[in-house]
Phi, psi and omega in degrees: 000333182299311180297320178296323180294320179296314178297316180297320178299318180293334181274348181296153172302150185303320181300316179292317181298315181291323178297312178301314182298314183291312184290322181283346176278340179289132183243341186079006180240115183302321180302322183280348181299332180297336180260007181290162176305150186301326180292333174281322180293336181284354182248168172288132181302133179224161178209188012276160170283162178245136169249106183264100178299131176075015174301315178299323180295323177299316180290319179295318180299327181296325184070175185300326184289331186240016184295325179296319178295322178297319178294324176296318178296318177299321176297320176299316180299314181295321178295317178294319179298321181293330176290323178286326182235078184298153176298139181208137179301326183279353181254016186303321183258025178251159178229135173254133180266126181244115182263127178240037180309316184291335180273326188294338182274356183246152170284161177304323178297318178292325176298314179298316181295334184267005181301150012271158175234153173217162175255125184244130177289131179249346177197177179300341181228021181221151174210163179219150175280133183225139178281143178097173178285154180289153174282160184299325184275350183277142169273106189213161178225133178292145172276124182220151178298143178283148174297144179272086183241152170272121183243128185287312182239152177278318178226141183282127169296154180305136178085359180280146181277128179289132188294327184262341183257348180051041175231157177283136179292140182295159181279349177271259182232136179277004186286341186291338179276003177052038185237144176266134172295320179280108173078018184275337187294119180267147176291125184260000000 
């Protein structure tokens, strides 16, 4: 499955590939930031990092035929998690745990057939994937396919102009606009 996963990762749309690379490179450990990809090192360190429980099981369950779809689902989970836990300079050394127990037991095809799914916050630093639409009182984000966009940078260096908003990113934290640099641009 490892070789199939590498090939599948290379076949993903650029937005998904960059989102996976950026989010999975975050460790929550300042010492390890020095070895992060250059596009992350070019920015002010932000967090929280994500620990996605059962991410390997989701990919293994997919098998070689559906590994690309499993990686796409994982990208959806990470994008939804980033909306629940926005990037923040003060959260650089923190980790949010994202449980995907409900997804790992299904093949990607079964996950698609069982839509809708959402990510629900269960504590200040935890969330879980849940089948169905969120309840009104839950702090939750729907799992949705990422737009298939060509994205130049994974994270904006300070002072860089955001491509879809045509504004300069603030020098503090870009998390307040609840928008992802990776895949945030909506088709207008």
